[in-house]
XYZ file of C-alpha atoms in Angstrom:
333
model
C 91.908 136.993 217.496
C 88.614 138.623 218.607
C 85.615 139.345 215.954
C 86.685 143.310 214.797
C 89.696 141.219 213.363
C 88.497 138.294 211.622
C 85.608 141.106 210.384
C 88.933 143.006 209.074
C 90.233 140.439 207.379
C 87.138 139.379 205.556
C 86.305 142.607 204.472
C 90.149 143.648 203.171
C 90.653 140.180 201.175
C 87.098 140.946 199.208
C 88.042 144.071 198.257
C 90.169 144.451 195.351
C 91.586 148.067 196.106
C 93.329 146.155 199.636
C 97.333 145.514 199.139
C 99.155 143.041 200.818
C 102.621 142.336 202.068
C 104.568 139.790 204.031
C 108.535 139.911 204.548
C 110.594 141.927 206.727
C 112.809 145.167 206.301
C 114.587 144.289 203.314
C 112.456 141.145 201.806
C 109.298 141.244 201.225
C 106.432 139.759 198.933
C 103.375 142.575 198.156
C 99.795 140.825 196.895
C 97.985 142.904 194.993
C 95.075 142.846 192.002
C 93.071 144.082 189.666
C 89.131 145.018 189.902
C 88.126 143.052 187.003
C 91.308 140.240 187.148
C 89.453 136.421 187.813
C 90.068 135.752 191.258
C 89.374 132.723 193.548
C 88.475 133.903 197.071
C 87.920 132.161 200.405
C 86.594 133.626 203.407
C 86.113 130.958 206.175
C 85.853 131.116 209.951
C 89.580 129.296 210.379
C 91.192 131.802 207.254
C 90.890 133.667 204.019
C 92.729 133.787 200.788
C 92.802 135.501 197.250
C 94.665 133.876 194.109
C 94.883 135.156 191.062
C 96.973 133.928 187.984
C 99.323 136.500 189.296
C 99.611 135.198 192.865
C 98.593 134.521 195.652
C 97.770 135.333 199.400
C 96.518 133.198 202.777
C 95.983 134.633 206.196
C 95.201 132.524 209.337
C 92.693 133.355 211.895
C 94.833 133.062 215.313
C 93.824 134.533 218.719
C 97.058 135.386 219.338
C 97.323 137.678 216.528
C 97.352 141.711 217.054
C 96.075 143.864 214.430
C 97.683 147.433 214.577
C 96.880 150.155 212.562
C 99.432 153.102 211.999
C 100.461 155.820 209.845
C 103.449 157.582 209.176
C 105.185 160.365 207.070
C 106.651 160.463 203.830
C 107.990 162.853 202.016
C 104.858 165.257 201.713
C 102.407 162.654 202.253
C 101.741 160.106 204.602
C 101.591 156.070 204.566
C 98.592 154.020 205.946
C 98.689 150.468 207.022
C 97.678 147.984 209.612
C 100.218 145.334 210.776
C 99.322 141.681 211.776
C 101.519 140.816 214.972
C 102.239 138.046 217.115
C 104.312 138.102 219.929
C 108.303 137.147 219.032
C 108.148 133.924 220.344
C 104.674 133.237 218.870
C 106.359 134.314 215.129
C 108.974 132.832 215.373
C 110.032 130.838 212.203
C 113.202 129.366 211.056
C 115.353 131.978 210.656
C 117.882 130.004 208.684
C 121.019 131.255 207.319
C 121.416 128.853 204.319
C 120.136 127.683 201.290
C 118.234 124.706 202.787
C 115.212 122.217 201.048
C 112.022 122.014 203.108
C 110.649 119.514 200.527
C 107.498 119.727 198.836
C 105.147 121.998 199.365
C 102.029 120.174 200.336
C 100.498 124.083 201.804
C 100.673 125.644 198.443
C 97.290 127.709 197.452
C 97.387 125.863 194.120
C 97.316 121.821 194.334
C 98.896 121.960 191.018
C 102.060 123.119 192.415
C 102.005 120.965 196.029
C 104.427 118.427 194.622
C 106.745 121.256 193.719
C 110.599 122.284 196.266
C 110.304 124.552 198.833
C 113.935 125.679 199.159
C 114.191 128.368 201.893
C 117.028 130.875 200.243
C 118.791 131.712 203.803
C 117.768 135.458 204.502
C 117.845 134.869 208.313
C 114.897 136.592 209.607
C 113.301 135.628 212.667
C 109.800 135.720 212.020
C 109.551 135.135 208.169
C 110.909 132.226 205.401
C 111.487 133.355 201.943
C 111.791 130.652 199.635
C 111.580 129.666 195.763
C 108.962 126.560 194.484
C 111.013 124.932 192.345
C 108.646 122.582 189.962
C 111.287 121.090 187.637
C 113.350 118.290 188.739
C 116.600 119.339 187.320
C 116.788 122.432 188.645
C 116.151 121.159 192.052
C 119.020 118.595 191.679
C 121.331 121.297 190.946
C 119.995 123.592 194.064
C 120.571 120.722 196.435
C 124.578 120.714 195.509
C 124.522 123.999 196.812
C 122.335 123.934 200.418
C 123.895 124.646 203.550
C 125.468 127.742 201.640
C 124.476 131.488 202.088
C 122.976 132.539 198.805
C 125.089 135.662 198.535
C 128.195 133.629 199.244
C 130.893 134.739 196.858
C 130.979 131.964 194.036
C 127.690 130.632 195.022
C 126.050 130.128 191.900
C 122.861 129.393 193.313
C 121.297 132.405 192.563
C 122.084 132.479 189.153
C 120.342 129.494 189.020
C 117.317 130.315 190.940
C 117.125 133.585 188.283
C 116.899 130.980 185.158
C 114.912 129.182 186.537
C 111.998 132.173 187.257
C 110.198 130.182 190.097
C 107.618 130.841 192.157
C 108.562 132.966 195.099
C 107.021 132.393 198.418
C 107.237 133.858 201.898
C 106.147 132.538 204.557
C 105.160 133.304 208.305
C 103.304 131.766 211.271
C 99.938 134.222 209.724
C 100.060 132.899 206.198
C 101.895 133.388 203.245
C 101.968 135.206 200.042
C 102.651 133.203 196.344
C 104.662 135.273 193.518
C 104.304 133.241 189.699
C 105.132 136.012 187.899
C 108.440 136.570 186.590
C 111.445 137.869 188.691
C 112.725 140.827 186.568
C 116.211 141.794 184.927
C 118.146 143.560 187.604
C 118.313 146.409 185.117
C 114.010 146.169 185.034
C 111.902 147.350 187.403
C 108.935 144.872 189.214
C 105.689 144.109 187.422
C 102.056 145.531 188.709
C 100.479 143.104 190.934
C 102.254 140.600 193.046
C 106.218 140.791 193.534
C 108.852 140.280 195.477
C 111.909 142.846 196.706
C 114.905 141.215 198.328
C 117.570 144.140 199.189
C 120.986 142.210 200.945
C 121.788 145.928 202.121
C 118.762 146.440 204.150
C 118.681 142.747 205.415
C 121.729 143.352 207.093
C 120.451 145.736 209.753
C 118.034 142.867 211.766
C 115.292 145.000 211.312
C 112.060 143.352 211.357
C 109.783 146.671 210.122
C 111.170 150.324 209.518
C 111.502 152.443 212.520
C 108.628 154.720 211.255
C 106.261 151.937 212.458
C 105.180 151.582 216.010
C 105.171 148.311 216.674
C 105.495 147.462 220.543
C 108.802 145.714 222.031
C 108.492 141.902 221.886
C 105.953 141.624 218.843
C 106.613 141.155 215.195
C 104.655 142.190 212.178
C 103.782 138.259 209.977
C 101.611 140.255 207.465
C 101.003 143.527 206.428
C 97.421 144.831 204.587
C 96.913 148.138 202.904
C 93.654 149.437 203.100
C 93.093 151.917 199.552
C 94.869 155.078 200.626
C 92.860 158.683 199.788
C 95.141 160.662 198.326
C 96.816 157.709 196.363
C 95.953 155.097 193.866
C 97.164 151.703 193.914
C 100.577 152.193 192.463
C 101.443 155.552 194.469
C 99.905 157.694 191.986
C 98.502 161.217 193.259
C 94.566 160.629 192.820
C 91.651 163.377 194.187
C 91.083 163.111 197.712
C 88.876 160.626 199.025
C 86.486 161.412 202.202
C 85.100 157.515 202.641
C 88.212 155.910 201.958
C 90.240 158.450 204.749
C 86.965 158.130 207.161
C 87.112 154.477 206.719
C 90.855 153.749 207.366
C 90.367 156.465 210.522
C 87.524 153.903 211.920
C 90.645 151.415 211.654
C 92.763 153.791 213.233
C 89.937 154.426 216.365
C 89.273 150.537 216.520
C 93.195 149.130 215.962
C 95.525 152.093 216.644
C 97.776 153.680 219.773
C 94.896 155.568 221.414
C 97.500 158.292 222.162
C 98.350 159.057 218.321
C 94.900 159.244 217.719
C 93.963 161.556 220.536
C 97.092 163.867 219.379
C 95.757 164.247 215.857
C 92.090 165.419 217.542
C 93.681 167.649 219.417
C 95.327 169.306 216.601
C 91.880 169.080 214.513
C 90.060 170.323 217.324
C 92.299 173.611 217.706
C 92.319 174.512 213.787
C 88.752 174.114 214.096
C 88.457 176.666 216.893
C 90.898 178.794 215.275
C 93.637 178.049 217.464
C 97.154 179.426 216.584
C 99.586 176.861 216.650
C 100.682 175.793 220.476
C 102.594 173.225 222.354
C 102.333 169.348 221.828
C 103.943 165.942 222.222
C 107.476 165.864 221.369
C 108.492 161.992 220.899
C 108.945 160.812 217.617
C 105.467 158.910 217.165
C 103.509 162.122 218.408
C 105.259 164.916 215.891
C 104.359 162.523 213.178
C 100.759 162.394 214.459
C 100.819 166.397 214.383
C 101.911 166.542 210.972
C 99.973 164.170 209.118
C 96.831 165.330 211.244
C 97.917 169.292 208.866
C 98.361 166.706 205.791
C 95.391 165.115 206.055
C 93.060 168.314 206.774
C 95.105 169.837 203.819
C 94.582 167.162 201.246
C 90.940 167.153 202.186
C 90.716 170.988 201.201
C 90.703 172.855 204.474
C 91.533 175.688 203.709
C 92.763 178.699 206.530
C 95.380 181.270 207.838
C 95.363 179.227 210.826
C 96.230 175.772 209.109
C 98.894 177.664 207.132
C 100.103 178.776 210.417
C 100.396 174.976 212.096
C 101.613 174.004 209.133
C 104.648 176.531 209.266
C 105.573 175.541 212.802
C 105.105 172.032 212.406
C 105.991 170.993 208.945
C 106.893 173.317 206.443
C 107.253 170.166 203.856
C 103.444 170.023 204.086
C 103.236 173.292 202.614
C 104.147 171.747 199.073
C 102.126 170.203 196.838
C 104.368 168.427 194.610
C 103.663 164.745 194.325
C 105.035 162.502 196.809
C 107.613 160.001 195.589
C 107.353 157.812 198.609
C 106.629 154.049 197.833
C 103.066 153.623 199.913
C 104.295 150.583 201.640
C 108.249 150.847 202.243
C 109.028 153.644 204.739
């Protein structure tokens, strides 16, 4: 990991508008707080970490790592992240297939709750563990009668249990790992602000390790995801006014951690509406017709205002031509 990255790192976990996530298509844990919420931080030259009362989140410096910036359409807006990769073999973790007990957890971010039962719930990815911290001793007896079982086994009534008993949910990956103590909600409720977890069965059963929107190269995975604060959006997807720094910031990360050729697709677009272009030929692969059309979204939402953009906009992506709020979760394309 060279210095732009640990630099990255430092500067996302101090800053309180950064979101976090760590999982796979289909499970994952998101880190998040609040300006004003108590917070413990550590910034060191090995790793940093952020926990609240909420939860919790550690990332490991590793010169293997690859930071990778991207962004990609939704449905009249656009996501921003950057991705944390290693290569496969590098991420690997134990892609287990049962309910299995990894003991205690002697790496938890709290030493109150390092004597407490990592039980890894059986999800199978390759390059993530998602497990539950059980702390009380009879729930962990009961658990046990049930490992070497797929959670989602008919009759298993292990994750009945595991909902009881509300524990701590953490996931896990060769970059760190992210801590959950709030409450899992009813399956009829919808997940609290702040830290939570998503586990989807549906979604877990395609393989995927990140949504095809993403560009991440053949033979890496993503171990941790960070949000840097989006312009157009507040920290819960909300439509907020458009912010210059916080767009000219994440484009630095873009210029510094991105695919070179996305980048110089969107300045070629921004370079013809500038010179009053009319709308002409460009990349067709899947990657570079995003690039075109969140290049129009972006010089849209910042208030350029023109026949000519109007015209691009037509050709490349009537949708952009709406204004309505977009409904798109910010960090599940």
């Amino acid at each position: 990991m060279n210095a732009a990255t640990i630099d990255l790192l430092h500067r996302a976990i101090g800053d309180p508008d950064t979101q976090w996530s760590l999982g796979t298509f289909g499970a994952i844990a998101e880190f998040s707080r609040d300006r004003d919420e108590p917070v413990i931080l550590r910034q060191s030259g090995d790793a940093v970490s952020a926990v609240t009362a909420r939860g919790g989140i550690a990332i490991r410096h590793d010169p293997r790592n690859r930071a990778l910036a991207s962004e990609s359409i939704t449905r009249s807006g656009w996501n921003q992240r950057i991705a944390l990769c290693l290569p496969e073999a590098d991420g690997a973790m134990g892609a287990r297939a049962v309910l299995t007990e990894l003991g205690a957890d002697g790496a938890a971010l709290r030493a109150s709750d390092r004597d407490s039962i990592l039980f890894d719930l059986g999800l199978g990815a390759p390059h993530a563990d998602f497990c539950v911290r059980i702390g009380d001793p009879d729930t962990a007896t009961e658990l046990r009668r049930h490992a070497g079982r797929a959670v989602f086994e008919t009759g298993n009534p292990a994750m009945r249990l595991i909902l009881a008993a509300n524990p701590h949910r953490v996931f896990i990956s060769r970059l760190g790992r992210i801590e959950v103590y709030q409450p899992i909600p009813p399956a009829t409720g919808r997940s609290p602000e702040g830290p939570h977890t998503h586990v989807l069965p549906k979604l877990l059963k395609s393989g995927r390790t990140h949504p095809a929107t993403e560009p991440i190269p053949g033979g890496w995975v993503p171990c941790a995801h960070l949000y840097p604060p989006h312009p157009a959006r507040d920290g819960l997807g909300e439509a907020r006014p458009f912010d210059p720094a916080r767009h000219d910031a994440f484009q630095s990360d873009i210029a510094r951690f991105g695919n070179p050729e996305f980048l110089a697709i969107k300045r070629r677009v921004q370079d013809a509406i500038a010179a009053q272009q009319p709308p002409s030929a460009m990349p067709g692969d899947r990657h570079g017709r995003a690039g075109i059309r969140i290049a129009l979204r972006q010089l849209k939402a910042a208030g350029h205002v023109s026949p000519v953009l109007q015209s691009w906009l037509q050709d490349f992506d009537p949708a952009g031509l709406e204004t309505e709020a977009d409904e798109a979760d910010l960090h599940h394309d």
